[in-house]
GROMACS .gro file of C-alpha atoms in nm:
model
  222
    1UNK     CA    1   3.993   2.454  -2.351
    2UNK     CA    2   3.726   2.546  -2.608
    3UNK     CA    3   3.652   2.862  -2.342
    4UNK     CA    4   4.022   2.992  -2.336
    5UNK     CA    5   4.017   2.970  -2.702
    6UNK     CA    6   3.684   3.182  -2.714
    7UNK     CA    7   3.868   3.448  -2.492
    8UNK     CA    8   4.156   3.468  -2.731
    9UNK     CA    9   3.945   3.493  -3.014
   10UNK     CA   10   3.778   3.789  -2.880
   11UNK     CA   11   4.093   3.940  -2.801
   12UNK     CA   12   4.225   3.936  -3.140
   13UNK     CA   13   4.128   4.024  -3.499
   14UNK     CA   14   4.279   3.751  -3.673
   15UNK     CA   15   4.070   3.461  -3.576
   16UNK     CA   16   4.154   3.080  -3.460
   17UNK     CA   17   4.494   2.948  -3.609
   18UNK     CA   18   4.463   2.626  -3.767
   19UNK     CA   19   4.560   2.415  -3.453
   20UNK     CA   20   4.315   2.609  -3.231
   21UNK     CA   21   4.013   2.519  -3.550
   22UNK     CA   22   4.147   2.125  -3.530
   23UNK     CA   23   4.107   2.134  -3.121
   24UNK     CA   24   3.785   2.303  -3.076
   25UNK     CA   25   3.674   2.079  -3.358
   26UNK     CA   26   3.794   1.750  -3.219
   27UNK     CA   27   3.670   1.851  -2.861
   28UNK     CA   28   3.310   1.910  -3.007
   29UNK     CA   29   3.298   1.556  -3.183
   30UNK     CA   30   3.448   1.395  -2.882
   31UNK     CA   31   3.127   1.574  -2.704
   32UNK     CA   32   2.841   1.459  -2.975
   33UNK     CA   33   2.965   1.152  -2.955
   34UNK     CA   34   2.972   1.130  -2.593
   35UNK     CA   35   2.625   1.219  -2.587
   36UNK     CA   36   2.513   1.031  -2.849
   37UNK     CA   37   2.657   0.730  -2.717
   38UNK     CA   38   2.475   0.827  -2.379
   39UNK     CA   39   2.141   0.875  -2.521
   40UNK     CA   40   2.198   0.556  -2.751
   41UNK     CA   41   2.232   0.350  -2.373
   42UNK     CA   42   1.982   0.552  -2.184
   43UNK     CA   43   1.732   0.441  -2.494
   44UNK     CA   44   1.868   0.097  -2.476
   45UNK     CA   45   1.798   0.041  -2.091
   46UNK     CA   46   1.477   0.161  -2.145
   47UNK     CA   47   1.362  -0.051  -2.413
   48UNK     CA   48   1.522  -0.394  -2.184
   49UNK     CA   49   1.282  -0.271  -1.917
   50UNK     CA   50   1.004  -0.200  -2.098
   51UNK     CA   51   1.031  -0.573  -2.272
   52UNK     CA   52   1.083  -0.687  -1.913
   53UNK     CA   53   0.793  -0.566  -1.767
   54UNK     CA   54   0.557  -0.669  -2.026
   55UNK     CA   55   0.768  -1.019  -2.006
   56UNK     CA   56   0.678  -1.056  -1.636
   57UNK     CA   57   0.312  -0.954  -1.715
   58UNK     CA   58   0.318  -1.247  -1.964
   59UNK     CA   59   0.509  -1.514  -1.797
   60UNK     CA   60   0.262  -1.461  -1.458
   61UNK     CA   61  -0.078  -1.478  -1.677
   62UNK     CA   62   0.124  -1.822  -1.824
   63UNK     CA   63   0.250  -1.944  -1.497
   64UNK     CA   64  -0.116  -1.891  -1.295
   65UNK     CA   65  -0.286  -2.037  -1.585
   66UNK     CA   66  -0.074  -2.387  -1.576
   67UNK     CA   67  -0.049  -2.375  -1.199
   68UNK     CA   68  -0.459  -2.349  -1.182
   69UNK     CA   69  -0.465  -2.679  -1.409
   70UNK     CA   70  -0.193  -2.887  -1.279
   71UNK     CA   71  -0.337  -2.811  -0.901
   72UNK     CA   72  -0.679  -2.995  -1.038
   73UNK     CA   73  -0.469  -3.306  -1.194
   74UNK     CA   74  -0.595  -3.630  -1.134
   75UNK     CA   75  -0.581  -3.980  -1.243
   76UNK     CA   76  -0.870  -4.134  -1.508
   77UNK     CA   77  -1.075  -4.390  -1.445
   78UNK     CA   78  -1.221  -4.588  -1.784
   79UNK     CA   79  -1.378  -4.883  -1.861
   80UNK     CA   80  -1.071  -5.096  -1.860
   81UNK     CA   81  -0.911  -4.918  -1.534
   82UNK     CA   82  -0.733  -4.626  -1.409
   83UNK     CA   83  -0.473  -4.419  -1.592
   84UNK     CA   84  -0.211  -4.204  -1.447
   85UNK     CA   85  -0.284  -3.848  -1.436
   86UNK     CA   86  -0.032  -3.806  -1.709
   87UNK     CA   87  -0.074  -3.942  -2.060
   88UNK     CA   88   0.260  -3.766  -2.183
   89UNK     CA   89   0.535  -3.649  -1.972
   90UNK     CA   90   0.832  -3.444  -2.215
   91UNK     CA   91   1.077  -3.200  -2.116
   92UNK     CA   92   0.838  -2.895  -2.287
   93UNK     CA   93   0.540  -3.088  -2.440
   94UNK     CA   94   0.293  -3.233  -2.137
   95UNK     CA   95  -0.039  -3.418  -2.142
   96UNK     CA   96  -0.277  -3.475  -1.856
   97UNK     CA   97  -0.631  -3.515  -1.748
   98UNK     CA   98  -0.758  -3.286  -1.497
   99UNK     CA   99  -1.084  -3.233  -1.324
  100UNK     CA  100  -1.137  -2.827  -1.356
  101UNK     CA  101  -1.438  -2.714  -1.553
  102UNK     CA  102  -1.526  -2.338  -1.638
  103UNK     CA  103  -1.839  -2.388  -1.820
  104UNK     CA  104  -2.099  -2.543  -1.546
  105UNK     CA  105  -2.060  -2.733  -1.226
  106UNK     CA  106  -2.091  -3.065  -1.385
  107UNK     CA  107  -1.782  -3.265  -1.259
  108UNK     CA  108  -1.642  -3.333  -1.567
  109UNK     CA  109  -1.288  -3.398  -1.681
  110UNK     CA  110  -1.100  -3.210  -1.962
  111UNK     CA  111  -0.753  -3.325  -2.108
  112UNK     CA  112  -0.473  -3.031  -2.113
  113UNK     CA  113  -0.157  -3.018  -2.310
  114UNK     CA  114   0.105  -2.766  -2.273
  115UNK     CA  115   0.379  -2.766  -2.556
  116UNK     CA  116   0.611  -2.519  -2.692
  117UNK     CA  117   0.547  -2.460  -3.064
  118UNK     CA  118   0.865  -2.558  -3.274
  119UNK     CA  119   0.817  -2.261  -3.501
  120UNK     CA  120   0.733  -1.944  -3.258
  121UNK     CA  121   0.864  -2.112  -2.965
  122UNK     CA  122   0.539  -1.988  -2.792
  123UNK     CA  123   0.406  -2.139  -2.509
  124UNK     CA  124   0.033  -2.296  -2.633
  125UNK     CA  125  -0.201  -2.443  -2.420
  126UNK     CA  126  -0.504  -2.720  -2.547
  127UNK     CA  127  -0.774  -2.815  -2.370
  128UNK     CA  128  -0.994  -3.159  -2.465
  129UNK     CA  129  -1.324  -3.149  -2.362
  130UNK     CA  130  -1.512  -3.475  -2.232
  131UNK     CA  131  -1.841  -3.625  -2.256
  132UNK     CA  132  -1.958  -3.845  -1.953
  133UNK     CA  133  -2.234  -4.127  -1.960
  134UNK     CA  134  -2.502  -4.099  -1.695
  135UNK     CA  135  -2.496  -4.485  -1.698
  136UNK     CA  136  -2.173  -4.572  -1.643
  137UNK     CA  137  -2.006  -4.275  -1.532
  138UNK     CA  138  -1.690  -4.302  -1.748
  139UNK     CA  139  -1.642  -4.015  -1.990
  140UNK     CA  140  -1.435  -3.970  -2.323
  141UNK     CA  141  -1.290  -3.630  -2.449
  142UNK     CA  142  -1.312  -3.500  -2.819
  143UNK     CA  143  -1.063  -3.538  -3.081
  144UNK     CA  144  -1.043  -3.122  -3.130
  145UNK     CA  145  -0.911  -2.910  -2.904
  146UNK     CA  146  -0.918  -2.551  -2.817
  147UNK     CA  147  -0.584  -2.418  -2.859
  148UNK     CA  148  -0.448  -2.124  -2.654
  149UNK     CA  149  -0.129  -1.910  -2.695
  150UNK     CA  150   0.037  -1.847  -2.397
  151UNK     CA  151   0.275  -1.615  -2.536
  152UNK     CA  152   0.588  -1.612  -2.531
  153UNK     CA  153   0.846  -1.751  -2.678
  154UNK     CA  154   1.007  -1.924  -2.414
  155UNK     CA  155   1.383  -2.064  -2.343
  156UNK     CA  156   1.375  -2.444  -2.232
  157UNK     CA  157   1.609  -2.563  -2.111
  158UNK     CA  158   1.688  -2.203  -1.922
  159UNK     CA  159   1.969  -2.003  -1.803
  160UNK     CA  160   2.018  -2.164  -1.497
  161UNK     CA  161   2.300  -2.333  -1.354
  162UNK     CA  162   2.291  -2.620  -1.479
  163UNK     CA  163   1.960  -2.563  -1.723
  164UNK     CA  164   1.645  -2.626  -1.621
  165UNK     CA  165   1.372  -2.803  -1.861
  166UNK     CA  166   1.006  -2.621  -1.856
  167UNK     CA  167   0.868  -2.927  -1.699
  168UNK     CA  168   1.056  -3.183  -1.443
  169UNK     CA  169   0.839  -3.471  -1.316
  170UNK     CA  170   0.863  -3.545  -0.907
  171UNK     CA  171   0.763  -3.805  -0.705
  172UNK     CA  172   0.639  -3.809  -0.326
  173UNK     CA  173   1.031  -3.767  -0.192
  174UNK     CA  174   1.118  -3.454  -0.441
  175UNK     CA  175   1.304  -3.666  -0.640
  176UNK     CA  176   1.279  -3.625  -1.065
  177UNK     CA  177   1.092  -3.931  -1.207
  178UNK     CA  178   0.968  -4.064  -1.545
  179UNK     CA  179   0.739  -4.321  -1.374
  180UNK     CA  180   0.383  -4.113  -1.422
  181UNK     CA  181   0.151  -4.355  -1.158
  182UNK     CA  182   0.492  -4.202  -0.920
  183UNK     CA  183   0.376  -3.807  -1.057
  184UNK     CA  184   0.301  -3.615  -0.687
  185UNK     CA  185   0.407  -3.266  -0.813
  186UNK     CA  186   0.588  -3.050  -1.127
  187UNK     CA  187   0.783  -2.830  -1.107
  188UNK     CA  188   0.784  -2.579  -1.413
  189UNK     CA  189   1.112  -2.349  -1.472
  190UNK     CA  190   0.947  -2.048  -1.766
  191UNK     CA  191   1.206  -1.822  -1.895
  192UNK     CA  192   0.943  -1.591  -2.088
  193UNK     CA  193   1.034  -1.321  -2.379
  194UNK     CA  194   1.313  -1.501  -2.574
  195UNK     CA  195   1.363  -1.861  -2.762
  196UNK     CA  196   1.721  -1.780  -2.617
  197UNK     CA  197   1.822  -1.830  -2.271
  198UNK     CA  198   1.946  -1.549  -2.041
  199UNK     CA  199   1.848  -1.241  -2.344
  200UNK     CA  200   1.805  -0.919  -2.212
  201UNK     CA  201   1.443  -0.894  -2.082
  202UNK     CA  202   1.375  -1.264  -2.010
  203UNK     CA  203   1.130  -1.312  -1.693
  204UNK     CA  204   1.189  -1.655  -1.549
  205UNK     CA  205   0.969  -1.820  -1.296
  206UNK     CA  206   1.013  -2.183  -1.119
  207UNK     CA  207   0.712  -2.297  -0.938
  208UNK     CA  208   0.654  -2.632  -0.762
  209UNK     CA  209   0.302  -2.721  -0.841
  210UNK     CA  210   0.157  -2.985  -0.572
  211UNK     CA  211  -0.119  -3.242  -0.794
  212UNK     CA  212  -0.403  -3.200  -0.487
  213UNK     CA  213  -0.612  -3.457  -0.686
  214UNK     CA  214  -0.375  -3.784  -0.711
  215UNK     CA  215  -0.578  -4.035  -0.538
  216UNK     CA  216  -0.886  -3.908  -0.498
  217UNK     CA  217  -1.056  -4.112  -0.774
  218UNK     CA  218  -0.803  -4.421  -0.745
  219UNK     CA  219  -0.457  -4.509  -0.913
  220UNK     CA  220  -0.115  -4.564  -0.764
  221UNK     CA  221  -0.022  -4.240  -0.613
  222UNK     CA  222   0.297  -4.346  -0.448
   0.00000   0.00000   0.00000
């Protein structure tokens, strides 16, 4: 259309008629806005990957750091005898003793939490450290902790169908429990980059996590 116009304008000395202006002009809107909304969605699409791929850079780092503690999980002897290997068991907020230590090769408990912070929804990680008597053998941890942000935030319970909590408790059979002496393995559902489930973006990872510790230093591991 806008061509045939062209060639009738150059065939003639007295220009575009009105209708002809009000075509050509409509047609060239209807184009900049065709290709404005195309760059607007080509910009778009590449902004949701970009988020996603640092999301799935994030939510491993998380996953492999939780994984590497809840592998070394293990019940806690003390004076008065053993506890479970879990001291809290919540849907997001976890607490439990663990025998992995980064600093020497002293084998020396720590105490881990894993929580999502109410505020930024970020996934933090603290770590109690323990002192051990020579005498005795049984150890206590400190009343600080050294906090660690995951990143994040994170959706619990996720976009699944139904919705999965970050943290779900099983026993020997696969089979959800609250009973923590019952605690064989946990299984953690992280929907990493939004406080919302199933935004644009949003890496989520479900990993069964065995405890290879539970029994090894006593405690009901059934």
């Amino acid at each position: 259309m806008i061509i045939a116009i062209a060639r009738r304008l150059h065939g003639r000395d007295e220009g575009l008629g009105l209708v002809e202006l009000l075509i050509s002009t409509l047609l060239g809107l209807i184009i900049l806005v065709t290709a404005g909304a195309l760059m607007i969605s080509t910009t778009r699409a590449s902004g949701i990957q970009a988020k996603s791929d640092i999301n799935a850079r994030g939510a491993g780092t998380a996953m492999n750091t939780m994984s590497r503690y809840l592998h070394a999980a293990t019940t806690y002897p003390t004076s008065s005898g053993t506890l479970p290997a879990f001291a809290t068991m919540g849907a997001t907020d976890v607490t439990f003793y663990a025998y992995v230590n980064l600093v020497s090769t002293a084998a020396q408990p720590v105490k881990v939490r894993y929580y999502v912070d109410s505020t930024t929804k970020n996934l933090m990680q603290q770590l109690y450290s323990s002192t051990c008597s020579v005498t005795t053998g049984f150890c206590t941890f400190s009343s600080t902790a050294t906090t660690i942000n995951l990143g994040g935030p994170v959706a619990s319970p996720t976009s699944d169908t139904p919705p999965a909590p970050l943290f779900v408790y099983l026993n020997a059979g696969g089979a959800a429990t609250t009973i923590a002496s019952a605690v064989q393995s946990v299984q953690v559902n992280l929907e990493y980059g939004s406080a919302t489930a199933g935004s644009p973006g949003n890496t989520h990872l479900t990993n069964t996590i065995a405890l290879l510790n539970i029994g090894q230093f006593g405690g009901d591991s059934s």
